[in-house]
Amino acid sequence: MKNWIVVLILSFFIQACGISMGDRVDNGNLSVYFLEDVGKNNAIKFSRYWKNNDLVGEQKQVIQLERIDGIIVIKLIEREIYHADPFTIEEEAMLQNLERDLKKEVFDEDVEIMITDNTFRPIIKRQ
């Protein structure tokens, strides 16, 4: 219940500030926001991939898809308690493998996974 309240307040706050999260596709616990230049079909394919590969946990997950300089950027919200922790080599390798798989299976173009706070602002953690 708390997660829904946080997501609702966050959505209200972002809309009040004039920052668009984009349109949304829902798939169970997963909400995928996408900006115009990504397109609904890509958001649907992404949400199916994410769900079919067991990347959605029990808690509500919110992701944003955006195209920046010709690259599909997948913005993942990280829990605040992990913000200060740098990625291990293994975690970075897993993210790179996931990016390659998403390029091949979903988007057919370059993909970057960006770790963000709950307002989709990047947290500098990757090399």
PDB file of C-alpha atoms in Angstrom:
ATOM      1  CA  MET A   1       0.000   0.000   0.000  1.00  0.00           C
ATOM      2  CA  LYS A   2       2.845   2.382   0.841  1.00  0.00           C
ATOM      3  CA  ASN A   3       4.357   1.847  -2.615  1.00  0.00           C
ATOM      4  CA  TRP A   4       1.142   2.964  -4.309  1.00  0.00           C
ATOM      5  CA  ILE A   5       1.060   6.101  -2.175  1.00  0.00           C
ATOM      6  CA  VAL A   6       4.690   6.899  -3.016  1.00  0.00           C
ATOM      7  CA  VAL A   7       4.097   6.343  -6.744  1.00  0.00           C
ATOM      8  CA  LEU A   8       0.955   8.498  -6.643  1.00  0.00           C
ATOM      9  CA  ILE A   9       2.697  11.321  -4.785  1.00  0.00           C
ATOM     10  CA  LEU A  10       5.707  11.075  -7.094  1.00  0.00           C
ATOM     11  CA  SER A  11       3.467  11.218 -10.170  1.00  0.00           C
ATOM     12  CA  PHE A  12       1.640  14.244  -8.796  1.00  0.00           C
ATOM     13  CA  PHE A  13       4.914  15.981  -7.944  1.00  0.00           C
ATOM     14  CA  ILE A  14       6.470  15.369 -11.348  1.00  0.00           C
ATOM     15  CA  GLN A  15       3.335  16.510 -13.167  1.00  0.00           C
ATOM     16  CA  ALA A  16       3.116  19.608 -10.982  1.00  0.00           C
ATOM     17  CA  CYS A  17       6.686  20.484 -11.907  1.00  0.00           C
ATOM     18  CA  GLY A  18       5.864  20.150 -15.598  1.00  0.00           C
ATOM     19  CA  ILE A  19       8.124  17.121 -16.075  1.00  0.00           C
ATOM     20  CA  SER A  20       6.401  14.531 -18.220  1.00  0.00           C
ATOM     21  CA  MET A  21       6.902  10.882 -17.367  1.00  0.00           C
ATOM     22  CA  GLY A  22       5.296  10.010 -20.705  1.00  0.00           C
ATOM     23  CA  ASP A  23       2.500   7.599 -21.502  1.00  0.00           C
ATOM     24  CA  ARG A  24       2.254   4.351 -19.553  1.00  0.00           C
ATOM     25  CA  VAL A  25       1.883   0.641 -20.190  1.00  0.00           C
ATOM     26  CA  ASP A  26       0.971  -1.570 -17.215  1.00  0.00           C
ATOM     27  CA  ASN A  27       1.758  -5.261 -16.875  1.00  0.00           C
ATOM     28  CA  GLY A  28       0.944  -6.540 -13.385  1.00  0.00           C
ATOM     29  CA  ASN A  29       3.429  -5.060 -10.886  1.00  0.00           C
ATOM     30  CA  LEU A  30       5.229  -3.271 -13.708  1.00  0.00           C
ATOM     31  CA  SER A  31       4.510   0.228 -15.014  1.00  0.00           C
ATOM     32  CA  VAL A  32       6.552   1.302 -18.034  1.00  0.00           C
ATOM     33  CA  TYR A  33       6.449   4.988 -18.898  1.00  0.00           C
ATOM     34  CA  PHE A  34       7.606   5.878 -22.377  1.00  0.00           C
ATOM     35  CA  LEU A  35       8.203   9.142 -24.150  1.00  0.00           C
ATOM     36  CA  GLU A  36       6.901   9.770 -27.684  1.00  0.00           C
ATOM     37  CA  ASP A  37      10.138   8.965 -29.454  1.00  0.00           C
ATOM     38  CA  VAL A  38      10.201   5.434 -28.015  1.00  0.00           C
ATOM     39  CA  GLY A  39       6.660   4.437 -28.989  1.00  0.00           C
ATOM     40  CA  LYS A  40       3.977   2.292 -27.415  1.00  0.00           C
ATOM     41  CA  ASN A  41       4.908  -0.877 -29.340  1.00  0.00           C
ATOM     42  CA  ASN A  42       8.456  -0.761 -27.950  1.00  0.00           C
ATOM     43  CA  ALA A  43       7.098  -0.179 -24.438  1.00  0.00           C
ATOM     44  CA  ILE A  44       4.785  -3.188 -24.768  1.00  0.00           C
ATOM     45  CA  LYS A  45       7.587  -5.414 -26.125  1.00  0.00           C
ATOM     46  CA  PHE A  46       9.852  -4.241 -23.299  1.00  0.00           C
ATOM     47  CA  SER A  47       7.247  -4.911 -20.588  1.00  0.00           C
ATOM     48  CA  ARG A  48       6.645  -8.426 -21.955  1.00  0.00           C
ATOM     49  CA  TYR A  49      10.387  -9.129 -22.052  1.00  0.00           C
ATOM     50  CA  TRP A  50      10.844  -7.798 -18.495  1.00  0.00           C
ATOM     51  CA  LYS A  51       7.944  -9.889 -17.176  1.00  0.00           C
ATOM     52  CA  ASN A  52       8.801 -13.068 -19.157  1.00  0.00           C
ATOM     53  CA  ASN A  53      12.403 -12.981 -17.909  1.00  0.00           C
ATOM     54  CA  ASP A  54      11.315 -12.702 -14.257  1.00  0.00           C
ATOM     55  CA  LEU A  55      12.775  -9.219 -13.805  1.00  0.00           C
ATOM     56  CA  VAL A  56       9.692  -7.964 -11.944  1.00  0.00           C
ATOM     57  CA  GLY A  57       9.678  -8.582  -8.215  1.00  0.00           C
ATOM     58  CA  GLU A  58       6.797  -8.664  -5.779  1.00  0.00           C
ATOM     59  CA  GLN A  59       6.897  -4.898  -5.230  1.00  0.00           C
ATOM     60  CA  LYS A  60       5.555  -2.410  -7.764  1.00  0.00           C
ATOM     61  CA  GLN A  61       8.255  -1.483 -10.284  1.00  0.00           C
ATOM     62  CA  VAL A  62       8.261   1.727 -12.319  1.00  0.00           C
ATOM     63  CA  ILE A  63      10.549   2.119 -15.343  1.00  0.00           C
ATOM     64  CA  GLN A  64      10.862   4.888 -17.921  1.00  0.00           C
ATOM     65  CA  LEU A  65      11.968   4.463 -21.536  1.00  0.00           C
ATOM     66  CA  GLU A  66      13.460   7.427 -23.360  1.00  0.00           C
ATOM     67  CA  ARG A  67      15.526   7.955 -26.506  1.00  0.00           C
ATOM     68  CA  ILE A  68      18.640  10.088 -25.941  1.00  0.00           C
ATOM     69  CA  ASP A  69      21.047  10.718 -28.824  1.00  0.00           C
ATOM     70  CA  GLY A  70      19.686   7.737 -30.759  1.00  0.00           C
ATOM     71  CA  ILE A  71      20.015   5.303 -27.838  1.00  0.00           C
ATOM     72  CA  ILE A  72      17.104   3.727 -25.958  1.00  0.00           C
ATOM     73  CA  VAL A  73      17.677   4.614 -22.298  1.00  0.00           C
ATOM     74  CA  ILE A  74      15.993   2.385 -19.728  1.00  0.00           C
ATOM     75  CA  LYS A  75      15.674   4.275 -16.464  1.00  0.00           C
ATOM     76  CA  LEU A  76      15.512   1.950 -13.473  1.00  0.00           C
ATOM     77  CA  ILE A  77      14.684   3.337 -10.042  1.00  0.00           C
ATOM     78  CA  GLU A  78      17.040   2.086  -7.353  1.00  0.00           C
ATOM     79  CA  ARG A  79      16.047   1.986  -3.707  1.00  0.00           C
ATOM     80  CA  GLU A  80      17.572   4.867  -1.777  1.00  0.00           C
ATOM     81  CA  ILE A  81      19.437   2.611   0.648  1.00  0.00           C
ATOM     82  CA  TYR A  82      21.642   1.422  -2.247  1.00  0.00           C
ATOM     83  CA  HIS A  83      22.431   4.850  -3.766  1.00  0.00           C
ATOM     84  CA  ALA A  84      25.891   5.147  -2.195  1.00  0.00           C
ATOM     85  CA  ASP A  85      26.993   1.609  -3.074  1.00  0.00           C
ATOM     86  CA  PRO A  86      29.089   1.353  -6.261  1.00  0.00           C
ATOM     87  CA  PHE A  87      28.420  -1.512  -8.645  1.00  0.00           C
ATOM     88  CA  THR A  88      30.606  -4.575  -8.433  1.00  0.00           C
ATOM     89  CA  ILE A  89      32.292  -5.882 -11.569  1.00  0.00           C
ATOM     90  CA  GLU A  90      29.761  -8.728 -11.627  1.00  0.00           C
ATOM     91  CA  GLU A  91      26.794  -6.341 -11.417  1.00  0.00           C
ATOM     92  CA  GLU A  92      28.217  -4.186 -14.216  1.00  0.00           C
ATOM     93  CA  ALA A  93      28.747  -7.301 -16.361  1.00  0.00           C
ATOM     94  CA  MET A  94      25.139  -8.388 -15.743  1.00  0.00           C
ATOM     95  CA  LEU A  95      23.860  -4.947 -16.803  1.00  0.00           C
ATOM     96  CA  GLN A  96      25.960  -5.052 -19.975  1.00  0.00           C
ATOM     97  CA  ASN A  97      24.630  -8.524 -20.809  1.00  0.00           C
ATOM     98  CA  LEU A  98      21.083  -7.312 -20.210  1.00  0.00           C
ATOM     99  CA  GLU A  99      21.673  -4.303 -22.489  1.00  0.00           C
ATOM    100  CA  ARG A 100      22.939  -6.583 -25.269  1.00  0.00           C
ATOM    101  CA  ASP A 101      19.993  -8.943 -24.856  1.00  0.00           C
ATOM    102  CA  LEU A 102      17.478  -6.075 -24.911  1.00  0.00           C
ATOM    103  CA  LYS A 103      19.095  -4.722 -28.076  1.00  0.00           C
ATOM    104  CA  LYS A 104      18.824  -8.130 -29.730  1.00  0.00           C
ATOM    105  CA  GLU A 105      15.425  -9.277 -28.423  1.00  0.00           C
ATOM    106  CA  VAL A 106      13.410  -6.051 -28.078  1.00  0.00           C
ATOM    107  CA  PHE A 107      14.696  -2.865 -29.664  1.00  0.00           C
ATOM    108  CA  ASP A 108      17.107  -3.697 -32.535  1.00  0.00           C
ATOM    109  CA  GLU A 109      19.108  -0.615 -31.553  1.00  0.00           C
ATOM    110  CA  ASP A 110      21.588   0.418 -28.876  1.00  0.00           C
ATOM    111  CA  VAL A 111      20.330   0.283 -25.295  1.00  0.00           C
ATOM    112  CA  GLU A 112      21.652   1.845 -22.097  1.00  0.00           C
ATOM    113  CA  ILE A 113      20.412   1.030 -18.610  1.00  0.00           C
ATOM    114  CA  MET A 114      20.505   4.088 -16.386  1.00  0.00           C
ATOM    115  CA  ILE A 115      20.152   3.750 -12.622  1.00  0.00           C
ATOM    116  CA  THR A 116      18.039   6.604 -11.251  1.00  0.00           C
ATOM    117  CA  ASP A 117      16.462   7.967  -8.116  1.00  0.00           C
ATOM    118  CA  ASN A 118      12.678   7.962  -7.749  1.00  0.00           C
ATOM    119  CA  THR A 119      12.368  11.062  -9.961  1.00  0.00           C
ATOM    120  CA  PHE A 120      14.284   9.409 -12.845  1.00  0.00           C
ATOM    121  CA  ARG A 121      17.373  11.541 -12.212  1.00  0.00           C
ATOM    122  CA  PRO A 122      20.553   9.550 -12.890  1.00  0.00           C
ATOM    123  CA  ILE A 123      22.658   8.232 -10.050  1.00  0.00           C
ATOM    124  CA  ILE A 124      26.257   8.097 -11.265  1.00  0.00           C
ATOM    125  CA  LYS A 125      27.273   4.518 -10.516  1.00  0.00           C
ATOM    126  CA  ARG A 126      28.382   3.007 -13.796  1.00  0.00           C
ATOM    127  CA  GLN A 127      31.775   3.222 -15.456  1.00  0.00           C
TER     128      GLN A 127
END
